[in-house]
Coordinates of C-alpha atoms in Angstrom, one line a residue:
Chain A
M1 CA 6.6 -12.5 20.6
S2 CA 4.3 -9.8 21.7
G3 CA 1.4 -12.0 23.0
D4 CA 2.7 -12.4 26.5
N5 CA 0.2 -10.2 28.3
E6 CA -1.6 -13.3 29.8
E7 CA 0.1 -15.4 32.4
T8 CA 0.7 -19.0 31.3
Q9 CA 0.1 -21.6 33.9
T10 CA 2.4 -24.5 34.4
A11 CA 1.5 -28.1 33.9
E12 CA 1.6 -28.7 37.7
E13 CA -1.9 -27.3 37.9
T14 CA -4.5 -30.0 38.7
S15 CA -7.2 -30.5 36.2
V16 CA -9.9 -29.2 38.5
E17 CA -8.1 -26.0 39.0
E18 CA -7.4 -25.8 35.4
T19 CA -11.0 -25.8 34.4
E20 CA -11.8 -23.2 37.0
V21 CA -9.2 -20.8 35.9
Q22 CA -9.6 -21.7 32.2
D23 CA -10.7 -18.3 31.3
K24 CA -7.7 -16.6 32.8
V25 CA -5.3 -19.2 31.5
I26 CA -6.1 -19.2 27.8
S27 CA -4.5 -16.3 26.0
P28 CA -6.9 -14.0 24.2
E29 CA -5.7 -15.3 20.9
K30 CA -6.4 -18.9 21.8
A31 CA -9.8 -17.9 23.1
E32 CA -10.6 -16.3 19.8
E33 CA -9.4 -19.5 18.1
A34 CA -11.8 -21.5 20.1
K35 CA -14.6 -19.2 19.2
L36 CA -13.8 -19.5 15.5
K37 CA -13.6 -23.3 15.7
A38 CA -17.0 -23.4 17.4
R39 CA -18.6 -21.4 14.6
Y40 CA -16.9 -23.2 11.8
P41 CA -16.2 -26.8 12.9
N42 CA -15.0 -27.8 9.4
L43 CA -12.2 -25.3 9.4
G44 CA -8.9 -26.9 8.7
N45 CA -6.0 -26.6 11.0
K46 CA -3.7 -25.0 8.5
P47 CA -4.9 -21.5 8.1
G48 CA -1.9 -19.9 6.4
G49 CA -1.4 -22.9 4.2
S50 CA -1.9 -23.6 0.6
D51 CA -5.7 -22.9 0.4
L52 CA -5.5 -19.3 1.6
L53 CA -2.4 -18.5 -0.4
R54 CA -3.8 -20.1 -3.5
K55 CA -7.0 -18.1 -3.1
R56 CA -4.8 -15.0 -2.9
L57 CA -2.8 -15.9 -6.0
Q58 CA -6.0 -16.5 -8.0
K59 CA -7.5 -13.1 -7.4
G60 CA -9.2 -11.9 -10.5
Q61 CA -9.7 -15.3 -12.1
K62 CA -13.0 -15.5 -14.0
Y63 CA -12.9 -19.0 -15.5
F64 CA -11.2 -22.1 -14.4
D65 CA -9.8 -22.8 -17.8
S66 CA -10.7 -22.7 -21.5
G67 CA -12.8 -25.9 -21.1
D68 CA -14.9 -24.1 -18.6
Y69 CA -15.3 -21.2 -20.9
N70 CA -16.3 -23.4 -23.8
M71 CA -18.8 -25.3 -21.7
A72 CA -20.3 -22.0 -20.7
K73 CA -20.6 -20.9 -24.3
A74 CA -22.2 -24.2 -25.3
K75 CA -24.7 -23.9 -22.5
I76 CA -25.8 -20.5 -23.7
K77 CA -26.2 -22.0 -27.2
N78 CA -28.3 -24.8 -25.9
K79 CA -30.6 -22.6 -23.9
Q80 CA -33.6 -23.2 -26.3
L81 CA -33.6 -26.9 -25.2
P82 CA -36.2 -27.9 -22.5
A83 CA -34.9 -26.5 -19.3
A84 CA -33.9 -28.7 -16.4
A85 CA -36.5 -29.3 -13.6
P86 CA -37.3 -26.0 -12.0
E87 CA -36.5 -27.4 -8.6
K88 CA -32.9 -27.4 -9.5
T89 CA -31.4 -24.4 -7.7
E90 CA -27.9 -25.0 -9.2
I91 CA -27.2 -21.7 -10.9
T92 CA -23.5 -21.8 -11.3
G93 CA -23.4 -22.7 -14.9
D94 CA -25.9 -20.1 -16.1
H95 CA -24.1 -17.3 -14.5
I96 CA -20.7 -17.7 -16.1
P97 CA -20.4 -14.8 -18.5
T98 CA -18.9 -14.9 -21.9
P99 CA -16.8 -12.1 -23.2
Q100 CA -19.8 -10.6 -24.9
D101 CA -21.7 -10.6 -21.7
L102 CA -19.0 -9.1 -19.6
P103 CA -19.7 -5.5 -18.8
Q104 CA -17.2 -3.4 -20.7
R105 CA -14.9 -2.1 -18.0
K106 CA -14.1 1.3 -19.1
P107 CA -11.6 3.5 -17.3
S108 CA -13.0 6.2 -15.1
L109 CA -13.9 9.1 -17.3
V110 CA -14.5 11.2 -14.2
A111 CA -11.5 12.9 -12.7
S112 CA -10.4 11.9 -9.2
K113 CA -12.3 13.8 -6.5
L114 CA -8.9 14.6 -4.8
A115 CA -8.3 16.9 -7.7
G116 CA -11.6 18.6 -7.3
Chain B
M1 CA 4.5 14.0 22.3
A2 CA 6.8 15.8 24.7
G3 CA 10.5 16.0 24.2
P4 CA 13.5 18.1 25.2
G5 CA 13.1 20.1 22.1
G6 CA 9.5 21.1 23.0
D7 CA 6.2 19.4 22.3
M8 CA 5.5 18.1 18.9
Q9 CA 1.9 19.2 18.2
W10 CA 0.2 18.0 15.1
C11 CA -2.2 20.4 13.5
F12 CA -4.7 19.9 10.7
S13 CA -3.5 21.6 7.5
Q14 CA -5.6 20.4 4.6
V15 CA -8.0 17.6 3.5
K16 CA -8.6 16.5 -0.1
G17 CA -11.5 14.6 -1.5
A18 CA -15.2 14.4 -1.3
I19 CA -17.1 14.9 1.9
D20 CA -20.0 12.6 1.2
D21 CA -20.1 9.2 2.8
D22 CA -21.1 7.4 -0.3
V23 CA -17.7 6.4 -1.6
A24 CA -17.3 5.3 -5.2
E25 CA -14.9 2.3 -5.4
A26 CA -12.7 4.2 -7.9
D27 CA -12.1 6.9 -5.3
I28 CA -10.5 4.6 -2.7
I29 CA -6.9 5.7 -2.2
S30 CA -4.5 2.9 -2.7
T31 CA -1.1 4.6 -2.4
V32 CA 0.5 7.9 -1.1
E33 CA 4.1 8.9 -1.7
F34 CA 6.2 12.1 -1.3
N35 CA 9.0 12.7 -3.8
H36 CA 12.6 13.0 -2.6
T37 CA 12.4 16.7 -1.7
G38 CA 8.8 16.6 -0.4
E39 CA 7.7 19.3 -2.8
L40 CA 5.4 16.8 -4.6
L41 CA 2.9 14.4 -3.1
A42 CA 1.4 11.7 -5.3
T43 CA -1.7 9.6 -4.6
G44 CA -3.0 6.6 -6.6
D45 CA -6.5 5.2 -6.4
K46 CA -8.5 2.2 -7.2
G47 CA -9.7 3.8 -10.4
G48 CA -6.2 3.8 -11.8
R49 CA -5.8 7.6 -11.5
V50 CA -2.8 9.5 -10.1
V51 CA -3.2 12.9 -8.5
I52 CA 0.0 14.9 -7.8
F53 CA 0.0 17.8 -5.4
Q54 CA 2.7 20.5 -5.2
Q55 CA 3.7 22.3 -2.1
E56 CA 3.4 26.1 -2.1
I57 CA 5.2 27.5 0.8
E58 CA 3.8 30.5 2.5
N59 CA 6.7 32.2 4.1
K60 CA 8.8 29.4 5.5
N61 CA 10.6 31.8 7.8
Q62 CA 7.5 32.5 9.8
P63 CA 7.2 30.4 13.0
Q64 CA 3.8 29.2 12.1
F65 CA 4.3 28.7 8.4
R66 CA 1.7 26.8 6.5
S67 CA 2.6 24.8 3.6
E68 CA -0.3 24.2 1.2
Y69 CA -0.4 21.3 -1.2
N70 CA -2.4 22.1 -4.3
V71 CA -3.2 20.0 -7.4
Y72 CA -0.3 20.0 -9.8
S73 CA -1.2 17.2 -12.2
T74 CA -3.7 14.4 -12.5
F75 CA -3.9 11.6 -15.1
Q76 CA -5.2 8.1 -15.8
S77 CA -2.3 5.9 -15.2
H78 CA -3.8 2.4 -15.7
E79 CA -6.9 1.1 -17.2
P80 CA -8.9 -2.0 -16.5
E81 CA -7.9 -5.0 -18.7
F82 CA -9.2 -8.5 -19.3
D83 CA -6.6 -11.1 -20.2
Y84 CA -8.7 -13.4 -22.3
L85 CA -5.9 -16.1 -22.6
K86 CA -5.7 -16.6 -18.9
S87 CA -9.3 -15.5 -18.2
L88 CA -8.0 -13.0 -15.7
E89 CA -9.5 -9.6 -14.8
I90 CA -6.7 -7.1 -14.3
E91 CA -7.6 -4.3 -11.9
E92 CA -6.6 -0.8 -12.7
K93 CA -5.9 -0.1 -9.0
I94 CA -2.5 1.6 -8.5
N95 CA -0.7 -0.5 -6.0
K96 CA 2.4 1.6 -5.6
I97 CA 3.9 4.8 -6.8
R98 CA 7.7 5.5 -6.4
W99 CA 9.4 8.7 -7.4
L100 CA 12.7 8.8 -9.2
P101 CA 15.3 11.3 -7.9
Q102 CA 15.1 14.4 -10.1
K103 CA 17.7 14.5 -12.8
N104 CA 16.5 17.4 -15.0
A105 CA 13.6 19.8 -15.2
A106 CA 11.0 17.0 -15.5
Q107 CA 9.8 14.7 -12.7
F108 CA 9.5 11.0 -13.1
L109 CA 7.6 8.4 -11.2
L110 CA 6.9 4.7 -11.5
S111 CA 3.3 3.6 -11.0
T112 CA 2.1 0.0 -11.0
N113 CA -1.1 -2.0 -11.0
D114 CA -1.2 -5.8 -10.5
K115 CA 0.5 -6.6 -13.8
T116 CA 2.1 -3.6 -15.5
I117 CA 4.6 -0.9 -14.3
K118 CA 4.7 2.5 -16.1
L119 CA 7.2 5.2 -16.0
W120 CA 5.5 8.6 -16.2
K121 CA 7.2 11.9 -17.1
I122 CA 5.6 15.0 -15.6
S123 CA 6.9 18.2 -17.2
E124 CA 6.0 21.8 -17.1
R125 CA 5.4 24.0 -20.0
D126 CA 5.2 27.8 -19.3
K127 CA 6.2 29.2 -22.7
R128 CA 4.9 28.8 -26.1
P129 CA 6.3 29.8 -29.5
E130 CA 4.7 32.6 -31.4
G131 CA 5.5 34.1 -34.8
Y132 CA 6.0 31.1 -37.1
N133 CA 6.6 31.9 -40.7
L134 CA 4.4 29.3 -42.3
K135 CA 1.6 29.1 -39.8
E136 CA -0.8 31.7 -38.3
D137 CA -1.0 31.9 -34.5
D138 CA -4.2 29.9 -34.5
G139 CA -2.6 27.1 -36.5
R140 CA -3.9 27.6 -40.0
Y141 CA -1.3 27.4 -42.6
K142 CA -0.4 30.6 -44.5
D143 CA -0.5 30.9 -48.2
P144 CA 3.2 30.7 -49.1
N145 CA 2.8 33.3 -51.8
S146 CA 1.7 35.9 -49.1
I147 CA 5.0 35.6 -47.2
T148 CA 7.3 38.5 -48.1
S149 CA 9.6 38.6 -45.1
L150 CA 11.1 36.2 -42.5
Q151 CA 10.6 36.5 -38.8
V152 CA 12.2 34.7 -35.9
P153 CA 9.6 33.0 -33.7
V154 CA 9.8 34.0 -30.1
L155 CA 8.9 32.2 -26.9
I156 CA 6.3 34.0 -24.9
P157 CA 5.1 33.1 -21.4
M158 CA 1.9 31.3 -21.0
D159 CA -0.1 29.8 -18.1
L160 CA 1.7 26.9 -16.6
M161 CA 0.7 23.6 -18.1
V162 CA 1.7 20.4 -16.5
E163 CA 1.8 17.4 -18.8
A164 CA 2.1 13.8 -17.8
S165 CA 3.2 11.3 -20.5
P166 CA 4.0 7.6 -20.2
R167 CA 7.6 7.2 -21.2
R168 CA 8.0 3.4 -20.6
V169 CA 5.6 0.5 -20.1
F170 CA 7.1 -2.5 -18.4
A171 CA 4.6 -5.3 -19.1
N172 CA 4.2 -9.0 -19.2
A173 CA 6.8 -9.9 -16.6
H174 CA 4.6 -10.9 -13.8
T175 CA 2.3 -13.9 -13.6
Y176 CA 1.2 -13.0 -10.1
H177 CA 0.1 -9.7 -8.6
I178 CA 2.7 -7.0 -8.2
N179 CA 2.9 -5.7 -4.6
S180 CA 6.0 -3.6 -4.7
V181 CA 8.3 -1.5 -6.8
S182 CA 11.6 0.0 -5.6
V183 CA 14.0 2.3 -7.3
N184 CA 17.7 1.4 -6.8
S185 CA 20.1 3.9 -5.5
D186 CA 22.0 3.6 -8.7
N187 CA 19.1 5.4 -10.3
E188 CA 19.3 3.1 -13.3
T189 CA 17.5 0.0 -12.2
Y190 CA 14.5 -0.9 -10.1
L191 CA 12.8 -4.0 -8.8
S192 CA 9.2 -5.2 -9.0
A193 CA 7.9 -7.9 -6.8
D194 CA 4.8 -10.1 -7.0
D195 CA 3.6 -12.9 -4.8
L196 CA 6.3 -15.4 -5.9
R197 CA 8.9 -13.6 -7.9
I198 CA 11.1 -10.5 -8.0
N199 CA 12.3 -8.9 -11.2
L200 CA 15.1 -6.5 -11.9
W201 CA 14.6 -3.9 -14.6
H202 CA 16.6 -1.2 -16.2
L203 CA 14.6 2.0 -16.5
E204 CA 15.5 2.4 -20.1
I205 CA 14.7 -1.2 -21.2
T206 CA 11.2 -2.5 -21.3
D207 CA 11.5 -5.7 -23.3
R208 CA 13.7 -7.5 -20.9
S209 CA 13.8 -8.0 -17.2
F210 CA 15.9 -10.3 -14.9
N211 CA 14.3 -12.6 -12.5
I212 CA 16.3 -12.3 -9.2
V213 CA 14.1 -14.1 -6.8
D214 CA 11.7 -17.1 -7.5
I215 CA 10.1 -18.8 -4.6
K216 CA 7.5 -20.7 -6.7
P217 CA 7.6 -24.4 -5.6
A218 CA 7.7 -27.0 -8.3
N219 CA 4.4 -28.4 -6.9
M220 CA 2.0 -25.6 -6.0
E221 CA 0.5 -27.8 -3.4
E222 CA 3.7 -27.3 -1.4
L223 CA 3.2 -23.5 -1.4
T224 CA 3.6 -22.2 2.2
E225 CA 4.5 -18.6 1.9
V226 CA 4.4 -15.6 -0.5
I227 CA 6.3 -12.4 -1.0
T228 CA 4.5 -9.5 0.6
A229 CA 6.9 -6.6 0.0
A230 CA 10.3 -5.8 -1.3
E231 CA 12.7 -2.8 -1.2
F232 CA 16.2 -1.8 -2.3
H233 CA 18.6 -0.6 0.3
P234 CA 18.8 3.3 0.2
H235 CA 22.6 3.4 -0.4
Q236 CA 23.9 -0.1 -1.2
C237 CA 22.8 -0.7 -4.7
N238 CA 23.5 -4.5 -4.4
T239 CA 21.2 -5.0 -1.4
F240 CA 17.5 -5.5 -1.2
V241 CA 15.1 -7.1 1.2
Y242 CA 11.8 -9.0 0.8
S243 CA 9.2 -9.9 3.4
S244 CA 6.9 -12.9 3.5
S245 CA 3.5 -13.9 4.7
K246 CA 5.2 -16.0 7.4
G247 CA 6.7 -13.0 9.1
T248 CA 10.3 -13.4 7.8
I249 CA 12.5 -10.9 6.0
R250 CA 15.3 -12.0 3.7
L251 CA 18.1 -9.7 2.8
C252 CA 19.8 -10.5 -0.5
D253 CA 23.0 -9.4 -2.1
M254 CA 23.0 -9.3 -5.9
R255 CA 26.7 -9.7 -6.0
A256 CA 26.5 -13.2 -4.6
S257 CA 24.7 -14.7 -7.6
A258 CA 22.4 -13.9 -10.4
L259 CA 19.5 -15.6 -8.8
C260 CA 19.1 -14.5 -5.2
D261 CA 17.0 -17.4 -4.0
K262 CA 19.5 -18.0 -1.3
H263 CA 19.4 -15.2 1.2
S264 CA 22.4 -13.5 2.7
K265 CA 20.4 -12.8 5.9
L266 CA 17.2 -14.1 7.3
F267 CA 15.4 -12.0 9.9
E268 CA 13.0 -13.9 12.0
E269 CA 11.8 -13.5 15.5
P270 CA 11.5 -16.9 17.3
E271 CA 8.0 -17.7 18.4
N272 CA 7.0 -19.4 21.6
P273 CA 5.3 -22.6 20.2
S274 CA 2.9 -22.7 23.2
N275 CA 1.5 -19.3 22.1
R276 CA 0.7 -20.6 18.6
S277 CA -2.9 -20.4 17.5
F278 CA -4.9 -20.6 14.3
F279 CA -4.3 -16.9 13.8
S280 CA -0.5 -16.8 14.5
E281 CA 0.6 -17.1 11.0
I282 CA -2.0 -14.8 9.5
I283 CA -1.2 -11.9 12.0
S284 CA 2.6 -12.4 11.6
S285 CA 2.3 -11.8 7.8
I286 CA 4.3 -8.7 7.0
S287 CA 2.4 -6.1 5.1
D288 CA 5.1 -3.6 4.6
V289 CA 8.9 -3.3 4.9
K290 CA 10.8 0.0 4.8
F291 CA 14.5 0.8 5.3
S292 CA 15.4 3.7 7.5
H293 CA 16.8 6.7 5.7
N294 CA 20.2 6.1 7.2
G295 CA 20.2 2.5 5.9
R296 CA 21.0 0.9 9.2
Y297 CA 17.6 -0.3 10.2
M298 CA 14.5 -1.6 8.6
M299 CA 10.9 -1.5 9.8
T300 CA 8.3 -4.2 9.3
R301 CA 4.5 -4.0 9.8
D302 CA 2.5 -7.0 10.7
Y303 CA -1.2 -7.0 11.7
L304 CA -0.7 -5.9 15.3
S305 CA 2.7 -4.4 15.6
V306 CA 5.6 -2.5 14.1
K307 CA 9.1 -3.9 14.5
I308 CA 12.4 -2.2 14.0
W309 CA 15.3 -4.5 13.0
D310 CA 19.0 -3.8 13.1
L311 CA 20.4 -5.1 9.8
N312 CA 23.2 -6.6 11.8
M313 CA 21.0 -8.7 14.0
E314 CA 18.9 -11.4 12.5
N315 CA 17.4 -13.2 15.4
R316 CA 15.1 -10.6 16.8
P317 CA 13.9 -7.0 16.2
V318 CA 15.6 -4.3 18.4
E319 CA 12.2 -2.5 19.0
T320 CA 8.6 -3.7 18.9
Y321 CA 5.7 -1.3 19.1
Q322 CA 2.1 -2.4 19.6
V323 CA -0.2 -0.7 17.3
H324 CA -3.6 -2.0 18.5
E325 CA -2.9 -4.9 20.8
Y326 CA -6.6 -4.7 22.0
L327 CA -7.5 -6.4 18.7
R328 CA -5.9 -9.6 19.8
S329 CA -9.2 -10.5 21.6
K330 CA -11.2 -9.7 18.5
L331 CA -9.3 -11.9 16.0
C332 CA -12.3 -14.2 15.5
S333 CA -14.6 -11.4 14.2
L334 CA -11.7 -9.8 12.3
Y335 CA -11.1 -13.0 10.5
E336 CA -14.8 -13.3 9.7
N337 CA -15.0 -9.8 8.2
D338 CA -11.7 -10.2 6.5
C339 CA -10.1 -7.3 8.3
I340 CA -7.4 -9.6 9.6
F341 CA -6.0 -9.5 6.0
D342 CA -5.8 -5.7 5.8
K343 CA -2.4 -4.5 4.7
F344 CA -1.2 -1.6 6.7
E345 CA 1.9 0.4 5.6
C346 CA 4.4 2.2 7.8
C347 CA 6.9 5.0 7.3
W348 CA 9.9 6.7 8.9
N349 CA 10.3 10.4 9.5
G350 CA 13.2 12.3 7.9
N351 CA 15.7 11.6 10.7
D352 CA 14.5 8.1 11.6
S353 CA 13.5 9.1 15.1
V354 CA 9.8 8.6 14.7
V355 CA 7.7 5.9 12.9
M356 CA 4.1 6.0 11.9
T357 CA 1.4 3.6 10.8
G358 CA -2.3 3.5 10.5
S359 CA -5.1 1.7 12.3
Y360 CA -8.9 1.5 12.4
N361 CA -11.5 4.1 13.1
N362 CA -9.3 6.5 11.1
F363 CA -6.7 6.4 13.9
F364 CA -3.1 6.5 13.1
R365 CA -0.2 5.9 15.5
M366 CA 3.3 7.5 15.9
F367 CA 6.1 5.9 17.9
D368 CA 8.9 8.2 19.1
R369 CA 11.9 5.8 19.3
G370 CA 14.2 8.0 21.2
H371 CA 11.7 9.2 23.9
R372 CA 9.8 5.9 24.1
R373 CA 6.5 7.6 23.6
D374 CA 3.6 7.0 21.4
I375 CA 0.5 8.8 20.3
T376 CA -2.7 8.0 18.7
L377 CA -4.3 10.6 16.4
E378 CA -7.4 10.7 14.3
A379 CA -8.0 11.9 10.8
S380 CA -11.6 13.2 10.7
R381 CA -13.6 16.0 9.3
E382 CA -14.5 17.0 12.8
N383 CA -11.0 18.1 13.6
S384 CA -10.5 20.0 10.4
K385 CA -10.4 23.6 11.2
P386 CA -7.2 25.3 9.9
M387 CA -4.3 24.7 12.2
Q388 CA -6.5 23.0 14.7
V389 CA -4.3 21.0 17.1
L390 CA -5.1 17.3 17.0
K391 CA -6.1 15.8 20.4
P392 CA -4.6 12.5 21.3
R393 CA -7.1 9.6 21.2
K394 CA -7.3 6.7 23.4
V395 CA -8.9 3.3 23.1
C396 CA -10.4 1.9 26.2
T397 CA -9.7 -1.8 26.7
G398 CA -10.9 -2.4 30.2
G399 CA -14.3 -2.1 31.7
K400 CA -14.7 1.5 32.7
R401 CA -14.5 3.9 29.8
K402 CA -13.2 7.3 30.6
K403 CA -14.6 10.4 29.0
D404 CA -13.1 11.0 25.5
E405 CA -12.0 7.4 25.3
I406 CA -13.5 5.1 22.7
S407 CA -14.3 1.4 23.5
V408 CA -12.9 -1.3 21.2
D409 CA -16.4 -2.4 20.3
S410 CA -17.2 1.1 19.0
L411 CA -14.3 1.2 16.6
D412 CA -15.3 1.5 13.0
F413 CA -13.4 -1.2 11.1
N414 CA -14.5 0.2 7.8
K415 CA -12.5 3.3 8.4
K416 CA -9.0 2.1 8.0
I417 CA -5.8 4.1 7.4
L418 CA -3.6 1.8 5.4
H419 CA -1.4 4.4 3.7
T420 CA 0.6 7.2 5.3
A421 CA 3.6 9.2 4.2
W422 CA 6.1 11.5 6.0
H423 CA 7.8 14.4 4.3
P424 CA 11.5 13.5 3.8
Q425 CA 12.7 16.6 5.7
D426 CA 9.9 18.4 7.5
N427 CA 7.2 17.4 10.0
I428 CA 4.5 17.2 7.4
I429 CA 2.5 14.0 7.0
A430 CA 0.0 12.8 4.5
V431 CA -2.6 10.3 5.9
A432 CA -5.1 8.6 3.6
T433 CA -8.5 7.5 4.9
T434 CA -10.7 5.5 2.5
N435 CA -11.2 8.3 0.0
N436 CA -9.8 11.4 1.6
L437 CA -6.2 12.7 1.9
Y438 CA -5.4 14.6 5.1
I439 CA -2.3 16.7 5.5
F440 CA -1.1 17.5 9.0
Q441 CA 1.9 19.5 10.1
D442 CA 3.8 20.1 13.3
K443 CA 2.9 23.4 14.8
V444 CA 6.4 24.2 15.8
N445 CA 7.9 23.2 12.5

């Protein structure tokens, strides 16, 4: 592959020497990986795995399922009931829109500026 | 780039689009494509609009001829939709445009968003009929009793009108997001590919499509890779390739079986396992695959490089070009700002001797395969005087920055060139920045 611009040391290096030359030994890619793991310690080890791909496949999804949608509709209906304790910062439920609330996505009526 | 035939010097020709920095999302260019003669240049944007430019040649015989591309037609190809059943927002963004080879006076192109492919007919009207018997010239119907003689209507010239009309709508065949369409060399069929499936269509038939590749696992938890791009071979109508998010390319032969889940060839470069990192798979994901015009090679683009593969050799590419290797030591921040997922495209020149791809800071790169030279150029309004020669750019990776060099940390990662196109015959290129289209041409054309 094309990442061979850093020299890779052999295993014969003593551990002392290894730590000393650590910066030179680690490829830039692995150094970046270490940086990322330091910032996000909970990051799983499988980056290209299902989670990332499934996020990609679900692009554009607004609701989880029809149950989610109906719950949201019911919540709106029950809004006149006494509200939950104001300390509750959980806002997920209230922000799920219904089709009536969704801004009407009209196509661009303005012509492309490339044609200007 | 120097060569035995003389220097290739790229000059600014035109720029299309608004100058202001405040870019409306709809104006983000999402695809650029020349037609088969290079006379027409189409762009698609995030707002679902297509703009077609036509080349008007000022004296091709002159040594410094300037070809101007002017607006020919523009239309709204796709509109935003909301699938209430699946609760899915469908973007109107045009993912790909592919031209059909011209068969008659009209031009045809396929344009696609995430879910629906449309066949558009672009036709010219430069004559209109005059002298109807039953109608006045303004359209009002005549009183039949007032007609005493017959006349033959004549066609008289009028100002050129270019009309775009949707001739076919190929819908409801993709559960996932369409990333590619490719017209077959048989000029009757085409393929459309989404993240997990590839379908084969006939251009005349919209209510049926054949699924030819399906990589969806029975259990979605087992999903390990997705399809990122697909293309038909330029001459062999039975052959197509598709690339994956894991950096592999599969070549399939439709004669082998109806469902091409089993590849005929698997192109994959072996990786040194000791080099593997968190980022390895992400940066190996292929964002574009393109056959060479002669059909002997294919080119793939992954995050940091461009690779040329000989179709007869599956175990490694024959050429590898580093686009912006200096980004390898910036992968952490590029992951955090999502730039590591940017999908760059690539293209061949007419005779397959040079390949081109985009980068950040509105830089784009060209690799001359024969002369083993590469060049970095910039698309910017500062270098936009007519026929101004573009100066090569250089990114400084080490400590001491020379004059005219730009350091890696100064690169603007919001200015990305994802889409470029090369005229099929001449040295004319179209380079799309976020919302502007630049046209450059070789001085000695």
